[in-house]
mmCIF file of C-alpha atoms in Angstrom:
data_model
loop_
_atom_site.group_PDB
_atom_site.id
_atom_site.type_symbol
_atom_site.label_atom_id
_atom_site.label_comp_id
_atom_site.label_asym_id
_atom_site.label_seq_id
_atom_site.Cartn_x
_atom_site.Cartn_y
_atom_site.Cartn_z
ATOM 1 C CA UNK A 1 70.594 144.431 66.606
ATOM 2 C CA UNK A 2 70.435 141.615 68.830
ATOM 3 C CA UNK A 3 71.321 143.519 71.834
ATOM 4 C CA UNK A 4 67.784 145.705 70.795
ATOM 5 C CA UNK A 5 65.506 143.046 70.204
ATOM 6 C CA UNK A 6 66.718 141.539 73.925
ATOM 7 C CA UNK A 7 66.217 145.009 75.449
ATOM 8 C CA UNK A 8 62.525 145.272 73.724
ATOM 9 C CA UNK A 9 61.863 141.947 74.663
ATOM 10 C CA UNK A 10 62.737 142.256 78.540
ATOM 11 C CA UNK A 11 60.632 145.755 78.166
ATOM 12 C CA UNK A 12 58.196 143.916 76.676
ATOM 13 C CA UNK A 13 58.280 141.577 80.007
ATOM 14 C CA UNK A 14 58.259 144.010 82.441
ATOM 15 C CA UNK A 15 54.891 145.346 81.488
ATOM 16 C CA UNK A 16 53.351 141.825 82.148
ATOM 17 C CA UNK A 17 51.007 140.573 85.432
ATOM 18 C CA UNK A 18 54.027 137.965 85.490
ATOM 19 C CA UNK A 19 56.770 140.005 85.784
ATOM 20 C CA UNK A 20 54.591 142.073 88.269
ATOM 21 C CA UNK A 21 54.231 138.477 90.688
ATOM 22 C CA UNK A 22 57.339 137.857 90.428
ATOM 23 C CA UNK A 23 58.425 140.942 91.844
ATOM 24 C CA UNK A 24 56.098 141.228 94.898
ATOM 25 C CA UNK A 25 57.344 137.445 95.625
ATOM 26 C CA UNK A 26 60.902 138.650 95.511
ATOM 27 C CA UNK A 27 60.019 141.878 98.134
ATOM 28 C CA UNK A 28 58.115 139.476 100.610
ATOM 29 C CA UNK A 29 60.647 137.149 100.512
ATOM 30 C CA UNK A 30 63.430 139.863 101.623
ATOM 31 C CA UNK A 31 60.882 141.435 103.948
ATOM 32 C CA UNK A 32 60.566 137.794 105.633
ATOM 33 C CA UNK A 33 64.524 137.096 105.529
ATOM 34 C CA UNK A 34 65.289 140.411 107.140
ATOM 35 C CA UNK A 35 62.500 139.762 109.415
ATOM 36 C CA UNK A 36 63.993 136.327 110.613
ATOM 37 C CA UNK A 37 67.400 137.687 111.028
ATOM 38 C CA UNK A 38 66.332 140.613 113.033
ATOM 39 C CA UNK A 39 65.231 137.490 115.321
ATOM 40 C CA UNK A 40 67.534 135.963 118.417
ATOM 41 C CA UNK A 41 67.679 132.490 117.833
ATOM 42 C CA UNK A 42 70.374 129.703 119.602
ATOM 43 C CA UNK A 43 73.429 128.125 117.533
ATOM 44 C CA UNK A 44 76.715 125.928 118.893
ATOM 45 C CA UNK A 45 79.993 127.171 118.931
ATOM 46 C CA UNK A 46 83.396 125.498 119.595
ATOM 47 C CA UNK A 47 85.324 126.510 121.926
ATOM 48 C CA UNK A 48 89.321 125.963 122.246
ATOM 49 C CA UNK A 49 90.880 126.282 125.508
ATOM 50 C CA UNK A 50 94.624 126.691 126.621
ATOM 51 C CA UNK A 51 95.827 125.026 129.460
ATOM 52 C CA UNK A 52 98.863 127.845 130.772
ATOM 53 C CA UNK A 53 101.040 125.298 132.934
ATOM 54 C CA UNK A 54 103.440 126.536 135.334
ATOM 55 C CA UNK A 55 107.168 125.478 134.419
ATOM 56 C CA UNK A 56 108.389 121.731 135.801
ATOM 57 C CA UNK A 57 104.763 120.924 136.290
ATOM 58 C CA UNK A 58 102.732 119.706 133.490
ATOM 59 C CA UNK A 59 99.139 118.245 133.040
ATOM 60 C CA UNK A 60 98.303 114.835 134.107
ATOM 61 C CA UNK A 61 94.798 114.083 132.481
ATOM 62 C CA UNK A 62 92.808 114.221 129.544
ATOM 63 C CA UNK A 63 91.041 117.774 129.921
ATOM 64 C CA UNK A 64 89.186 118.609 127.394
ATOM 65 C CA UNK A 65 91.206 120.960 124.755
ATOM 66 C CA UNK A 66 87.692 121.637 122.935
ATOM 67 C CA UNK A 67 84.120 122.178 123.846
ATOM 68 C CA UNK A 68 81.187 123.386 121.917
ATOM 69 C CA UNK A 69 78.498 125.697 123.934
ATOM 70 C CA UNK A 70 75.141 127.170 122.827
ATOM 71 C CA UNK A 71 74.809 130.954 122.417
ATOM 72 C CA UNK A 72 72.272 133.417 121.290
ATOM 73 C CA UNK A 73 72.346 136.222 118.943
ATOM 74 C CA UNK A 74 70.025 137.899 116.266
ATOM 75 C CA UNK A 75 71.064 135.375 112.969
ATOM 76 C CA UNK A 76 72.683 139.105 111.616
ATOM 77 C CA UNK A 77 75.411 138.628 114.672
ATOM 78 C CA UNK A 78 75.655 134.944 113.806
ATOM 79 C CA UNK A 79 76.621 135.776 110.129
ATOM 80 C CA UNK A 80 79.286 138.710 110.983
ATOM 81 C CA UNK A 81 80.656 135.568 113.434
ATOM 82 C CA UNK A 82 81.286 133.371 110.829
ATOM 83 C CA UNK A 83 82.290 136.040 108.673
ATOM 84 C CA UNK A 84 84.943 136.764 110.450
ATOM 85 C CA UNK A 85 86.258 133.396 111.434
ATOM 86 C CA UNK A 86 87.862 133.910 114.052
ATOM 87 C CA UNK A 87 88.206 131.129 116.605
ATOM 88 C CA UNK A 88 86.557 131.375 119.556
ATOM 89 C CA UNK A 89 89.494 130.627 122.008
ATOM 90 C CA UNK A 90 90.414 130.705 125.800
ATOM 91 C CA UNK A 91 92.791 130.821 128.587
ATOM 92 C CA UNK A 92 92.907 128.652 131.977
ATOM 93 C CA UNK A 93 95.494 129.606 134.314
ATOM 94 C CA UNK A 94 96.340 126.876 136.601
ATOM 95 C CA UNK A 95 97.942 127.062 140.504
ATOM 96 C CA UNK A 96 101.460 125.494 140.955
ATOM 97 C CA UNK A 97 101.088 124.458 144.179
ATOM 98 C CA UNK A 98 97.517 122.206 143.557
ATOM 99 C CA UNK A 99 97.509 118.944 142.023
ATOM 100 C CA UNK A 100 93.921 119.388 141.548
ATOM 101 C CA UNK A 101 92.052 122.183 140.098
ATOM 102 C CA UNK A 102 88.905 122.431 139.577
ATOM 103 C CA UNK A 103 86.544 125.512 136.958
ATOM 104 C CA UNK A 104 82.546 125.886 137.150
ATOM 105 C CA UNK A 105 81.007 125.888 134.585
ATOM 106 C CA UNK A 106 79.948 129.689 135.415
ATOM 107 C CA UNK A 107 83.786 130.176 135.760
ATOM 108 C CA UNK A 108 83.717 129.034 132.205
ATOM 109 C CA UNK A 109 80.599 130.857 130.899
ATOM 110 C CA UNK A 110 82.666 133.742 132.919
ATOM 111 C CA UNK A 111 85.756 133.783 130.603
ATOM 112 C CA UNK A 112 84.098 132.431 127.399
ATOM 113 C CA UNK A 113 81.986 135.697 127.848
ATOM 114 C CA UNK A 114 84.903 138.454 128.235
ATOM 115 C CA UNK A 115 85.454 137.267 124.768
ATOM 116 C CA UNK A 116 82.101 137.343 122.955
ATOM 117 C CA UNK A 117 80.509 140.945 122.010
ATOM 118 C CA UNK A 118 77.420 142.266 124.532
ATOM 119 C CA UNK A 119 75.372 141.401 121.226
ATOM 120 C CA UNK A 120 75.690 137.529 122.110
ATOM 121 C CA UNK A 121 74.818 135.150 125.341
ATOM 122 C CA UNK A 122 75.411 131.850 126.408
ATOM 123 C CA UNK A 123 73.325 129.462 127.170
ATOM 124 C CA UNK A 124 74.558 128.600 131.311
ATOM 125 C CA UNK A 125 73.457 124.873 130.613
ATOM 126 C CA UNK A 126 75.453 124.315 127.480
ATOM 127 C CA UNK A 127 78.769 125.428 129.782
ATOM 128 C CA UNK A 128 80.657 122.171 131.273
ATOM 129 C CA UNK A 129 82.705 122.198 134.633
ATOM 130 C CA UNK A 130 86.248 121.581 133.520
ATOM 131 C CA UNK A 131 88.534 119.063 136.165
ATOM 132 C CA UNK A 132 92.792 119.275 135.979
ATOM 133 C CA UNK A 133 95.197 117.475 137.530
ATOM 134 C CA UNK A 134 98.790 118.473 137.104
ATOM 135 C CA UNK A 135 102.116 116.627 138.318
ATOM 136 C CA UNK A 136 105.797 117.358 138.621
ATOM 137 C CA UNK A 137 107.413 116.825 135.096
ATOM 138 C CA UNK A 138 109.423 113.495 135.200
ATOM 139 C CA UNK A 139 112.030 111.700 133.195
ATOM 140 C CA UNK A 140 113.404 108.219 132.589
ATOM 141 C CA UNK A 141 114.930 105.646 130.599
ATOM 142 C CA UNK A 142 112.750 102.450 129.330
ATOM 143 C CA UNK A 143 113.945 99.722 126.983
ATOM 144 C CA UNK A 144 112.137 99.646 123.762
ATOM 145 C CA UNK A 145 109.780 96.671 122.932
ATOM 146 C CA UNK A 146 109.809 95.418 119.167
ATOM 147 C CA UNK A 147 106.381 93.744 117.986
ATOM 148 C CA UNK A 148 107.056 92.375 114.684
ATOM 149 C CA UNK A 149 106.082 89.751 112.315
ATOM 150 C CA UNK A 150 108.608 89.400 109.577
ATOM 151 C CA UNK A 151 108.972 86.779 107.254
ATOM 152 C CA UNK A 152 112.075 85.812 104.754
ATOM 153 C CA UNK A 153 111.006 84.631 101.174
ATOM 154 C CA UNK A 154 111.749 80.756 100.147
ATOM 155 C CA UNK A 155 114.795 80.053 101.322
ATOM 156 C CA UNK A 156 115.766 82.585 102.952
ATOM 157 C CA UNK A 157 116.246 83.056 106.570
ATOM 158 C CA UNK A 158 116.397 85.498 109.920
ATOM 159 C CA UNK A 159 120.548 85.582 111.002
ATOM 160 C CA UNK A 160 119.882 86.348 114.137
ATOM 161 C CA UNK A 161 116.772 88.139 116.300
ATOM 162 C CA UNK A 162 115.829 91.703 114.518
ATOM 163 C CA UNK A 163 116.874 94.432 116.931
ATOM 164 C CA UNK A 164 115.830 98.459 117.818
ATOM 165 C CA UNK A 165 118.416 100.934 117.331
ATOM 166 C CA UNK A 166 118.466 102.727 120.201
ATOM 167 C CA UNK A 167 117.357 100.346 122.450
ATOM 168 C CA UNK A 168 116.113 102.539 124.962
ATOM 169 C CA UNK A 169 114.278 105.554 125.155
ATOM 170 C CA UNK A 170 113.254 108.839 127.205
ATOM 171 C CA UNK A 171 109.946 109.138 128.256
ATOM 172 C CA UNK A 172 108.417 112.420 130.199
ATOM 173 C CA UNK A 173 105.536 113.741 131.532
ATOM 174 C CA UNK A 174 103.447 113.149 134.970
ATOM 175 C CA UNK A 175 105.490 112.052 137.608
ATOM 176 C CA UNK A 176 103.247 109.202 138.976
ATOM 177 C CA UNK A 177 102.679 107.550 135.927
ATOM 178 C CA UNK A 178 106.705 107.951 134.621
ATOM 179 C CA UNK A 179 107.337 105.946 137.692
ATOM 180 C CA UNK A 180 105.484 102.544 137.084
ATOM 181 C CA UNK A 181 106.857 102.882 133.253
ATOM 182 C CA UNK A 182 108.502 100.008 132.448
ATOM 183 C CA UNK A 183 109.025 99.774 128.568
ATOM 184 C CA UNK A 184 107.439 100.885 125.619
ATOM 185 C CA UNK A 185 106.101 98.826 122.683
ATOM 186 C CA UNK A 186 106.539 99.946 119.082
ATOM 187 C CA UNK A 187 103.848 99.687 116.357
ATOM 188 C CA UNK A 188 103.479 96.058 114.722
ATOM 189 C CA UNK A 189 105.777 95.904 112.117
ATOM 190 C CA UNK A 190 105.055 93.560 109.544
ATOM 191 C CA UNK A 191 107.358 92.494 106.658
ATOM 192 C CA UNK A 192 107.486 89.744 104.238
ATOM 193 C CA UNK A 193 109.100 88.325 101.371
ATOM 194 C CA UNK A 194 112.701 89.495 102.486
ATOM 195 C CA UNK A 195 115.992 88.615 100.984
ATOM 196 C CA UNK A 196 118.013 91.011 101.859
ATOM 197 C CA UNK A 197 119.006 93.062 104.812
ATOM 198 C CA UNK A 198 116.908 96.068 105.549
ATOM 199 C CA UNK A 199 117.019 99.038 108.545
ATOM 200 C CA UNK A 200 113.490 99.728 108.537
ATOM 201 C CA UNK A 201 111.894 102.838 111.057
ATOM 202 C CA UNK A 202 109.740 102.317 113.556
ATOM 203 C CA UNK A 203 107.391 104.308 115.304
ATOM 204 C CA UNK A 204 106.463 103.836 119.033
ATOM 205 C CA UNK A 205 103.265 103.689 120.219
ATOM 206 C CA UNK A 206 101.812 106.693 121.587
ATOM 207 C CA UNK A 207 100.380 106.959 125.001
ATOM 208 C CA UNK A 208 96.771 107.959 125.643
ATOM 209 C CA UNK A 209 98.055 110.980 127.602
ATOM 210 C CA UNK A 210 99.080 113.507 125.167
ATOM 211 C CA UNK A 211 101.717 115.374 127.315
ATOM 212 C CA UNK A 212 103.596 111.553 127.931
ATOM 213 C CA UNK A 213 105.746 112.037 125.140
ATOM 214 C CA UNK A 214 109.291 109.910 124.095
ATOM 215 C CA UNK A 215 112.156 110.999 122.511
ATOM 216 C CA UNK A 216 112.833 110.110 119.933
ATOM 217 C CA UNK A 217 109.684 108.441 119.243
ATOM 218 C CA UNK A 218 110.850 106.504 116.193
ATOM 219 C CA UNK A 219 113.263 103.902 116.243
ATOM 220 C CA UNK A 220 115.295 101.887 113.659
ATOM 221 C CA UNK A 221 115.065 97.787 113.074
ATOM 222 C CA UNK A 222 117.907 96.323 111.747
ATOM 223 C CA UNK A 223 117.007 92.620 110.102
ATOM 224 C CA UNK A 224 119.527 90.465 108.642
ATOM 225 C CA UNK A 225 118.321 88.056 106.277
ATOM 226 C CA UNK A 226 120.653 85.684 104.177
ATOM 227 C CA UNK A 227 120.151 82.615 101.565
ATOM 228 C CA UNK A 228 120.194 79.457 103.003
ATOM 229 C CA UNK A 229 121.164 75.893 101.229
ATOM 230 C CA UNK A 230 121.399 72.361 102.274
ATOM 231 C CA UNK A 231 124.496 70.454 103.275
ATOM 232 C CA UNK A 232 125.193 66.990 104.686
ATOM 233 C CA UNK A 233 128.169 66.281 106.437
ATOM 234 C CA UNK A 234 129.209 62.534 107.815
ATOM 235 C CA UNK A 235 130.522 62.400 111.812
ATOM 236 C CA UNK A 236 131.921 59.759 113.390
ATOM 237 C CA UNK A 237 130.857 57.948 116.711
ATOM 238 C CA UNK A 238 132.609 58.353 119.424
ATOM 239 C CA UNK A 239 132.157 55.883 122.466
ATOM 240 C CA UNK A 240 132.109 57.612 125.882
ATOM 241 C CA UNK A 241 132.698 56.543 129.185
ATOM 242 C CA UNK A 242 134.077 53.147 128.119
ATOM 243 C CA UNK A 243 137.315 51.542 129.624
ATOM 244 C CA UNK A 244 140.599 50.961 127.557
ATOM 245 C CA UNK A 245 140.204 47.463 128.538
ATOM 246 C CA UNK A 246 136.895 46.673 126.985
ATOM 247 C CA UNK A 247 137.670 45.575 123.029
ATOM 248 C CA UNK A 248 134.050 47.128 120.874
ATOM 249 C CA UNK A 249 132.623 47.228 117.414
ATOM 250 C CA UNK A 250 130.060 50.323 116.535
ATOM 251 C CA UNK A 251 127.753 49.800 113.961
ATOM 252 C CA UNK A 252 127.370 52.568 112.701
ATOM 253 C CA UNK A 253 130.970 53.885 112.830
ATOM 254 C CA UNK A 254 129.659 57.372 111.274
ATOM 255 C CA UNK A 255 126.216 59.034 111.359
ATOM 256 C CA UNK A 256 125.247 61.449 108.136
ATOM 257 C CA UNK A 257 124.215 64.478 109.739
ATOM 258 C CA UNK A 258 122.259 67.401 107.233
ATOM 259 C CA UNK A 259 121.492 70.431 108.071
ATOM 260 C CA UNK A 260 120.792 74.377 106.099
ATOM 261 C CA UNK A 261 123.341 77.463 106.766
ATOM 262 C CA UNK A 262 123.402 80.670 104.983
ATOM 263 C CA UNK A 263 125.110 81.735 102.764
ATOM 264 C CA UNK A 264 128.070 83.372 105.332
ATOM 265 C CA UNK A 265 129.246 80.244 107.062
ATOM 266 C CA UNK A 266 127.860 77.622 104.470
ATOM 267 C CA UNK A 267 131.729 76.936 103.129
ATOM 268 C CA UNK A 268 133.335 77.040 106.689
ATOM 269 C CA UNK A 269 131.243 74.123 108.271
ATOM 270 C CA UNK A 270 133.282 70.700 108.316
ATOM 271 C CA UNK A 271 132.622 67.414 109.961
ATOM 272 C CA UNK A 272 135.192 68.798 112.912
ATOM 273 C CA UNK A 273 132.449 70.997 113.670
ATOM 274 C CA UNK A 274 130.084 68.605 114.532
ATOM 275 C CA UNK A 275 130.081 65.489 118.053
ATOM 276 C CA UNK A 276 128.415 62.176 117.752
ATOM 277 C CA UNK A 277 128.798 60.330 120.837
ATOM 278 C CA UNK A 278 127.426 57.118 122.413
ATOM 279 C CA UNK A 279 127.124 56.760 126.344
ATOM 280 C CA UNK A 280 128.412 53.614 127.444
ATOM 281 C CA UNK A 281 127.435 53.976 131.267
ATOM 282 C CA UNK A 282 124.335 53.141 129.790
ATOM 283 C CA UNK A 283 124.987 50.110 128.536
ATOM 284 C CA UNK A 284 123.297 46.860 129.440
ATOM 285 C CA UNK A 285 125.327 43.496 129.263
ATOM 286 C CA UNK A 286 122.292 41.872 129.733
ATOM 287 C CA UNK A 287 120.292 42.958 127.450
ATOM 288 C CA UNK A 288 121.923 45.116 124.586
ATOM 289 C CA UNK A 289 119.701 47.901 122.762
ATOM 290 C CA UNK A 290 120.989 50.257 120.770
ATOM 291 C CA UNK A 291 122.507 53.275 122.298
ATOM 292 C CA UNK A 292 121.030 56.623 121.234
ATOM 293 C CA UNK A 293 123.402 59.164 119.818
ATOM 294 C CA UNK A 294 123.894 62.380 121.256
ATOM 295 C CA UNK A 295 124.753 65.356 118.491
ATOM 296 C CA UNK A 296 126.868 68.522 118.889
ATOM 297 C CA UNK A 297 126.243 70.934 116.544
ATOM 298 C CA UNK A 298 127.978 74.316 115.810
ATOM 299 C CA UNK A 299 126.026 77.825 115.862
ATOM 300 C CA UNK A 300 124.149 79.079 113.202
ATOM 301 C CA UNK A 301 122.378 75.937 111.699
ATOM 302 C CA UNK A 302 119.041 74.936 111.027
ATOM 303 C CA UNK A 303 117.157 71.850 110.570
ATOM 304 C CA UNK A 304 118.914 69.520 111.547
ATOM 305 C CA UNK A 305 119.125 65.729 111.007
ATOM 306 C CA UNK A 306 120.930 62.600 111.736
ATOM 307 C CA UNK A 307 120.165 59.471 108.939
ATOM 308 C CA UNK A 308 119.147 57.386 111.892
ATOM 309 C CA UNK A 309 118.705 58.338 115.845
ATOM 310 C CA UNK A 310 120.824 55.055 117.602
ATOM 311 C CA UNK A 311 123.888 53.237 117.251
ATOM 312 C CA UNK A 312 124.762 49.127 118.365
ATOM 313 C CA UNK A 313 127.382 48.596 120.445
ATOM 314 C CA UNK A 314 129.343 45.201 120.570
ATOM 315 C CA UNK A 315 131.493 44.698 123.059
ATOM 316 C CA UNK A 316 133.312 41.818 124.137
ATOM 317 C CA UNK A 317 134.330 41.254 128.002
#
């Protein structure tokens, strides 16, 4: 029953002066749309072009791998083109034996044409001229450049100087620029808060040339961090230079000397590891001043102090 009453009420419709406007809209508005497509009328359209390189040579420049031209067709043609999405794409061949090539843009327009249906033209102005320069293909070995900021969290330190794993790469590509290559810098890598050691990848930094290429073009960081503590250790002074003769009192006799190590060696350090020494060629008879004290430390300690910088000498002649 409801079905009815919607049927008699659409019938009902239909016999109006509305439903009668409405319709004669509707017709002049398809009449005008299949007017305007009937019309030629000018749209872009990319373009992607393929570079075919002869083998060992390879490109040495930044030509263009995309370009967007104007062409004209009826808008019906410029709907079956999208319709069918298919990329509008073409081929360059490029001469071994020139370093430098150069294609019009009618070349262009020439070869972007062979592949568009007699339906369509370009527009000759929207066509660029397209320059290549190629290069022999060249390889060669550069070190590997770390950029890094890496921090340790509180008490916690570096063991030694992060390094890259390998520490050298292969770069290829042009010729003339593989020659003046020297290294190659990775991406900033930025850590913080460590405490504990970490391999971490890292990629290199890619060149603005996109047929320069490295392999391998990641690299690994290995950084050792460890726990660090304080220790104090007391040394005694040793008088140097002085002759067996000469009878002297050091005041004084030992120096405290504290310092941090990790965690590792923290245990193994002694006061053997460590030289306080006093230079008595520099000793003035005359007019005695303390002598300042010279420290030898062993590897792989940090902040270092002495509990005071100079010793006195007394000697008697």
């Amino acid at each position: 029953m409801e079905v009815r009453a919607q049927l008699d009420r659409l019938r009902s419709f239909l016999g109006t002066d509305r439903s009668i406007l409405l319709l004669c809209i509707g017709l002049a508005f398809l009449i005008w749309l299949f007017t305007k497509l009937s019309q030629s009328f000018i749209t872009e359209r990319e373009v992607t072009i393929d570079y075919v390189v002869p083998e060992k040579r390879i490109m040495a420049d930044n030509s263009p791998n995309l370009i967007s031209v104007r062409v004209e067709a009826t808008g019906w043609e410029h709907i079956r083109n999208s319709l069918r999405r298919k990329p509008l794409n073409i081929k360059l061949d490029l001469d071994e034996n020139k370093d430098f090539q150069s294609f019009s843009n009618l070349k262009i327009e020439s070869i972007i044409a062979r592949n568009l249906n007699s339906n369509t033209k370009i527009s000759t102005t929207s066509v660029p001229s397209i320059e290549v320069r190629m290069d022999d293909k060249a390889f060669k070995r550069i070190p590997v450049s770390l950029l890094e900021s890496i921090k340790p969290a509180p008490q916690y330190k570096l063991t030694d100087t992060p390094i890259v794993v390998p520490d050298s790469v292969t770069v290829s590509g042009p010729r003339f620029i593989i020659e003046e290559f020297k290294s190659v810098e990775t991406v900033r890598l930025e850590m913080s808060n460590l405490k504990e050691p970490v391999v971490v990848p890292v990629k290199l930094k890619s060149h603005p040339l996109p047929t320069l290429s490295f392999e391998p073009a990641e690299v690994n960081c290995k950084i050792n961090v460890e726990f660090y503590s304080e220790k104090t250790v007391e040394v005694p002074i040793v008088v140097q230079n002085i002759p067996d003769s000469i009878m002297y009192v050091i005041n004084p006799r030992k120096v405290k000397v504290s310092f941090t190590a990790v965690r590792s060696i923290y245990d193994k350090i002694t006061d053997q590891d460590f030289a306080a020494t006093i230079n008595f060629a520099t000793f003035d008879f005359d007019n005695a001043q303390p002598l300042p004290i010279e420290l030898r430390v062993p590897k792989g300690i940090d902040k270092i102090k002495m509990s005071q910088e100079a010793a006195e000498l007394f000697v008697n002649k």
